[in-house]
PDB file of C-alpha atoms in Angstrom:
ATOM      1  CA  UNK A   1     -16.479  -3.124  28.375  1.00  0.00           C
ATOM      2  CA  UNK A   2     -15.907  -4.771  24.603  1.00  0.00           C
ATOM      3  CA  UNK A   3     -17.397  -8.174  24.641  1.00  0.00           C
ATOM      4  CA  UNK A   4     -17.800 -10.770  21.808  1.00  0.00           C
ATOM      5  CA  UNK A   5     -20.503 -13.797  21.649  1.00  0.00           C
ATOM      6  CA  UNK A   6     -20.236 -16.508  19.470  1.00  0.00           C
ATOM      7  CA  UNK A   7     -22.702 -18.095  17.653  1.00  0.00           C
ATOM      8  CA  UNK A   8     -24.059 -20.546  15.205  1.00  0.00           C
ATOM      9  CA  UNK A   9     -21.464 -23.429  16.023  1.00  0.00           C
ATOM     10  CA  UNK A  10     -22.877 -27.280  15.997  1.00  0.00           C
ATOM     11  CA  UNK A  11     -22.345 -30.339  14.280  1.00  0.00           C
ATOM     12  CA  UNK A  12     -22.725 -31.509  10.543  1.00  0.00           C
ATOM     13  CA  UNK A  13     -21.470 -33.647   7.964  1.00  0.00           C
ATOM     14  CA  UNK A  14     -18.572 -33.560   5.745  1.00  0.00           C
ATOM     15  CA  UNK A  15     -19.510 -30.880   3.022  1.00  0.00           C
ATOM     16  CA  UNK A  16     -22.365 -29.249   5.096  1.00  0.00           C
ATOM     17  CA  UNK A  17     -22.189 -25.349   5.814  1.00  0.00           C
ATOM     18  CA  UNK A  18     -22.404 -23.380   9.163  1.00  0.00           C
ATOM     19  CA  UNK A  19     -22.385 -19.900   9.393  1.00  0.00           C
ATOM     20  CA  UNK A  20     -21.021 -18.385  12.634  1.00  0.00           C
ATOM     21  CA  UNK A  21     -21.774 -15.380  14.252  1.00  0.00           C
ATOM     22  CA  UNK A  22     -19.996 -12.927  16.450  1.00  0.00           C
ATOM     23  CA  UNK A  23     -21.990 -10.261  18.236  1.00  0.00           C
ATOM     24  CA  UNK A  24     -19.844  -7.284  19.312  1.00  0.00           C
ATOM     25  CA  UNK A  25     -21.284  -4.976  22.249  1.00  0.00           C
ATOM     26  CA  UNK A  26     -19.178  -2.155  24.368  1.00  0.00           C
ATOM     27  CA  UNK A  27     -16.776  -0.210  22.572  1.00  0.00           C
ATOM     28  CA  UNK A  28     -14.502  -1.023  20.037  1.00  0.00           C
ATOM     29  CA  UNK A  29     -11.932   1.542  17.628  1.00  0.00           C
ATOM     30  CA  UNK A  30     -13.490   1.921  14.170  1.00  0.00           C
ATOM     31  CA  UNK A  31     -10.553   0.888  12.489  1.00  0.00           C
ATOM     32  CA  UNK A  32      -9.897  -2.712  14.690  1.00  0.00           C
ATOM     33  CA  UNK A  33      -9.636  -5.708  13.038  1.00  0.00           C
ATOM     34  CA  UNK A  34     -11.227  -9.000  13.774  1.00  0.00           C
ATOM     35  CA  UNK A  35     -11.078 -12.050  13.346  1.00  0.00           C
ATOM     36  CA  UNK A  36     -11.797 -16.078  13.602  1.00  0.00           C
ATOM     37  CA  UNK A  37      -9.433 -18.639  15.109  1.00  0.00           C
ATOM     38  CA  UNK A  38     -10.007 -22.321  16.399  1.00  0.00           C
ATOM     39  CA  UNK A  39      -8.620 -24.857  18.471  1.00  0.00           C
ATOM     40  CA  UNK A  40      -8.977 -28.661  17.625  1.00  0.00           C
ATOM     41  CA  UNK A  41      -9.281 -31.092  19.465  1.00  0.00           C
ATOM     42  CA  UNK A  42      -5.980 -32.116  18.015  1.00  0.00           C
ATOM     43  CA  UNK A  43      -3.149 -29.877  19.389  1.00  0.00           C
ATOM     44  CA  UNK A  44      -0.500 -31.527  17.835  1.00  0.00           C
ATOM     45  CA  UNK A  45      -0.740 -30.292  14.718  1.00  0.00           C
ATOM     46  CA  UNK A  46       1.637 -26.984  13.091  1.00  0.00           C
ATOM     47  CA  UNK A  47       0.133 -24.045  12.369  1.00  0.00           C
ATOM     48  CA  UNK A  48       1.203 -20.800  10.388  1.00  0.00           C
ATOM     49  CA  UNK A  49       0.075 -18.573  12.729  1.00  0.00           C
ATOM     50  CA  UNK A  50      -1.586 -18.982  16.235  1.00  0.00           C
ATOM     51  CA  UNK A  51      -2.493 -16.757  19.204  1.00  0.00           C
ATOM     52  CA  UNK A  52      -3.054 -18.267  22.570  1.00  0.00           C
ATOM     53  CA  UNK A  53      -2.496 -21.768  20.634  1.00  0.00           C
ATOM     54  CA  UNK A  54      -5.358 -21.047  18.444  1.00  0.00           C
ATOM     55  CA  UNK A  55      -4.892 -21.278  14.778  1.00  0.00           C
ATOM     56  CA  UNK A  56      -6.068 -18.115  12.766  1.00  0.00           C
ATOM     57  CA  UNK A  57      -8.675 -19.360   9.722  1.00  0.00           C
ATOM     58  CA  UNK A  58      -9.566 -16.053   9.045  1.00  0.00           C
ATOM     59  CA  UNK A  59      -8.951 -12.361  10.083  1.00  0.00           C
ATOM     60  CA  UNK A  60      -9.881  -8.694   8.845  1.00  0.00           C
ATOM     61  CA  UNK A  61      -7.147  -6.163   9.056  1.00  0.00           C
ATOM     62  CA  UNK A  62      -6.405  -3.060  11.001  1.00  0.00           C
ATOM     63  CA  UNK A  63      -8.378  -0.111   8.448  1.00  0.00           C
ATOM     64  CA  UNK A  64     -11.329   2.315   7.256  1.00  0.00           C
ATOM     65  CA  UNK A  65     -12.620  -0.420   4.976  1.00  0.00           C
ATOM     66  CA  UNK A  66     -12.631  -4.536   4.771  1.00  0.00           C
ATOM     67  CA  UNK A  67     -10.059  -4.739   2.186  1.00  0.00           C
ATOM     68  CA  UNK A  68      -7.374  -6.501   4.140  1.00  0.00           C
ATOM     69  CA  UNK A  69      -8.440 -10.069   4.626  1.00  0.00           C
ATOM     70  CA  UNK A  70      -5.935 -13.027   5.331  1.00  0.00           C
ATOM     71  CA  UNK A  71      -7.245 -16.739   5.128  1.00  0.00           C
ATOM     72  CA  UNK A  72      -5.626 -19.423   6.166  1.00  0.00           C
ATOM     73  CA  UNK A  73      -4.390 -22.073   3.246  1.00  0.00           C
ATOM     74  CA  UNK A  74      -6.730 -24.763   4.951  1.00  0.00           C
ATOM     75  CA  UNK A  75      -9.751 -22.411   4.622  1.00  0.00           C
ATOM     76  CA  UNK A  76      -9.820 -20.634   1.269  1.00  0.00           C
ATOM     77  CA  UNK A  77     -11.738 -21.074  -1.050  1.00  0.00           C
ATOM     78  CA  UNK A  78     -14.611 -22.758   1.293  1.00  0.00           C
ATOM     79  CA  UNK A  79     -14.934 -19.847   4.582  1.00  0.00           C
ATOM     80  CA  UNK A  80     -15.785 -16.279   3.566  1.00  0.00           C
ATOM     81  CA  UNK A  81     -15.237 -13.830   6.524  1.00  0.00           C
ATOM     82  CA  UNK A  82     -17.572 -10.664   6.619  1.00  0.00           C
ATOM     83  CA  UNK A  83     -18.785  -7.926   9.056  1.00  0.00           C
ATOM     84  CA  UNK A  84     -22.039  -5.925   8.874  1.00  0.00           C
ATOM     85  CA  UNK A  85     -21.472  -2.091   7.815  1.00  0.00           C
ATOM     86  CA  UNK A  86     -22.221  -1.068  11.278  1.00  0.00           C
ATOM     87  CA  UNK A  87     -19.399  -3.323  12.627  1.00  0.00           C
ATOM     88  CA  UNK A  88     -21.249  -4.415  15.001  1.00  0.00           C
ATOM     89  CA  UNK A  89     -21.701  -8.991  14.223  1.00  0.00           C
ATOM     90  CA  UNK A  90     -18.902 -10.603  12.691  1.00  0.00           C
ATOM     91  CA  UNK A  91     -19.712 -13.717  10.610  1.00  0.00           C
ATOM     92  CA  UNK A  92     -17.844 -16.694   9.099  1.00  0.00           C
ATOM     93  CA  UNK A  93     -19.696 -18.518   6.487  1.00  0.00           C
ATOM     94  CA  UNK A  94     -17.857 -22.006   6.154  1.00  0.00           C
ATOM     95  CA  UNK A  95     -18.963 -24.342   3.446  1.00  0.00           C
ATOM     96  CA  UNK A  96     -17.986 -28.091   2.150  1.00  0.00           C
ATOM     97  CA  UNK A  97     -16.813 -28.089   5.983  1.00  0.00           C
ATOM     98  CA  UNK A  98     -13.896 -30.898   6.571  1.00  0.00           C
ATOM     99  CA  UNK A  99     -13.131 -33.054   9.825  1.00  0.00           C
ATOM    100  CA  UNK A 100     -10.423 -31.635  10.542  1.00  0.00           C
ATOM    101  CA  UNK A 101     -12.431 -28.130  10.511  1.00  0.00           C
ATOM    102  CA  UNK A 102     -13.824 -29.749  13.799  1.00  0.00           C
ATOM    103  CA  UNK A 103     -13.037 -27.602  16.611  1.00  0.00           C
ATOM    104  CA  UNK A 104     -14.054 -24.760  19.488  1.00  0.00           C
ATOM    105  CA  UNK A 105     -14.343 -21.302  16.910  1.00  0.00           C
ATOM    106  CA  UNK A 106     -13.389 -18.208  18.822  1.00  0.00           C
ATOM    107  CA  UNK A 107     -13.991 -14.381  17.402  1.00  0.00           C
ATOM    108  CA  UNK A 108     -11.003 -12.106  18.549  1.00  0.00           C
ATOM    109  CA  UNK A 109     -10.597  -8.410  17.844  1.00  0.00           C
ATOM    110  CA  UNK A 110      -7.677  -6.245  17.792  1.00  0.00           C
ATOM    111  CA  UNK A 111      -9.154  -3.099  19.861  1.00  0.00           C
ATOM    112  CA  UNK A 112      -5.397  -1.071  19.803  1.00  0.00           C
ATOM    113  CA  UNK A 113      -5.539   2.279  19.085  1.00  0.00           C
ATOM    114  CA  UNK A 114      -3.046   2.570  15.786  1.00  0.00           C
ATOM    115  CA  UNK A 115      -1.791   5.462  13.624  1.00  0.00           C
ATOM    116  CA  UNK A 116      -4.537   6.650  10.821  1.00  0.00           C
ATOM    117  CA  UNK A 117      -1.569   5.573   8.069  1.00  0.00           C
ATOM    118  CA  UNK A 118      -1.360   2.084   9.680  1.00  0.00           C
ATOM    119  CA  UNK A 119      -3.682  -0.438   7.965  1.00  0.00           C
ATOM    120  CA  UNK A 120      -3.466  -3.985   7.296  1.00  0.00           C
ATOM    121  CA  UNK A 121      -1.768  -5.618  10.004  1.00  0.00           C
ATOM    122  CA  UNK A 122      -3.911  -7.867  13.154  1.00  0.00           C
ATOM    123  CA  UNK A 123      -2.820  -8.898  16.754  1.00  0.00           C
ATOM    124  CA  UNK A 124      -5.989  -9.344  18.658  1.00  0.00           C
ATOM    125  CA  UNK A 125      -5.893  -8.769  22.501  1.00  0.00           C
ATOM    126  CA  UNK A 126      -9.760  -9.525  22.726  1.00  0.00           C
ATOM    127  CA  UNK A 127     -11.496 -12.543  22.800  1.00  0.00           C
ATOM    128  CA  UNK A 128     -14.823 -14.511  22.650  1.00  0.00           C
ATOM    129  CA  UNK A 129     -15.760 -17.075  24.837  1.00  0.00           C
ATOM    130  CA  UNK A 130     -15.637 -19.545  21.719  1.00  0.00           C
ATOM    131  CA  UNK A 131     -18.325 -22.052  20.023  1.00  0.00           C
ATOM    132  CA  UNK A 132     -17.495 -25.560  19.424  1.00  0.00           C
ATOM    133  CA  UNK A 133     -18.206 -26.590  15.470  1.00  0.00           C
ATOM    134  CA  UNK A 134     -18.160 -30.728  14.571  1.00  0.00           C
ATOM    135  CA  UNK A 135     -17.908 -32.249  11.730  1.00  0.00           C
ATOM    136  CA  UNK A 136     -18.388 -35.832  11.587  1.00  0.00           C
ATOM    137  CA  UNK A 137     -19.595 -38.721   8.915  1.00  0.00           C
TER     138      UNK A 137
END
């Protein structure tokens, strides 16, 4: 069974760095995409795109290769989303970190199986059990 453990979450000051960790074990497609979503403390606030009423900060897309990555407009330029070559830990390195980055970080994974021509797109239907990231003065 595909599980995914979070890691590296904790608190820090506005314009510190953490770098999160997401540790995949069990079986997982080659091709699946993954990605990293939160949920503030705030849940009254809009967001382009949400599963499960978590926003999506960052995600890697359905493909052979790491080519399709989406950020969300609140995140780039500061996260950088990455994966080993073995696909195996999932990181998000998130720097000159924000208050309202505060929140519970989950890693998600898209394990369908698609079509070899489809590449790109990311609906994940696994998920971590989440680790909580504050940022405070």
């Amino acid at each position: 069974e595909l599980q995914l453990v979070e890691s590296g979450g904790g608190s820090v000051q506005p314009g510190g760095s953490l770098k999160l960790s997401c540790k995949v074990s069990g079986s997982m497609p080659n091709r699946a995409g993954m990605g990293w979503h939160r949920q503030p403390a705030d849940n009254e606030r809009e967001y382009e795109k949400t599963w499960l009423g978590r926003e999506l900060v960052a995600n890697i897309g359905i493909g052979d290769d790491d080519s399709h990555i989406t950020y969300s407009d609140s995140v780039r330029g500061r996260f950088t989303i990455s994966r080993d070559s073995a696909k195996t830990t999932l990181y998000l390195q998130m720097n000159n970190l924000k208050v309202e980055d505060s929140g519970i970080y989950y890693c998600a994974a898209d394990v369908r199986h698609y079509p070899s021509h489809y590449f790109g797109g990311y609906s994940p239907n696994r998920w971590g059990q989440g680790t909580q990231v504050t940022v405070s003065p």
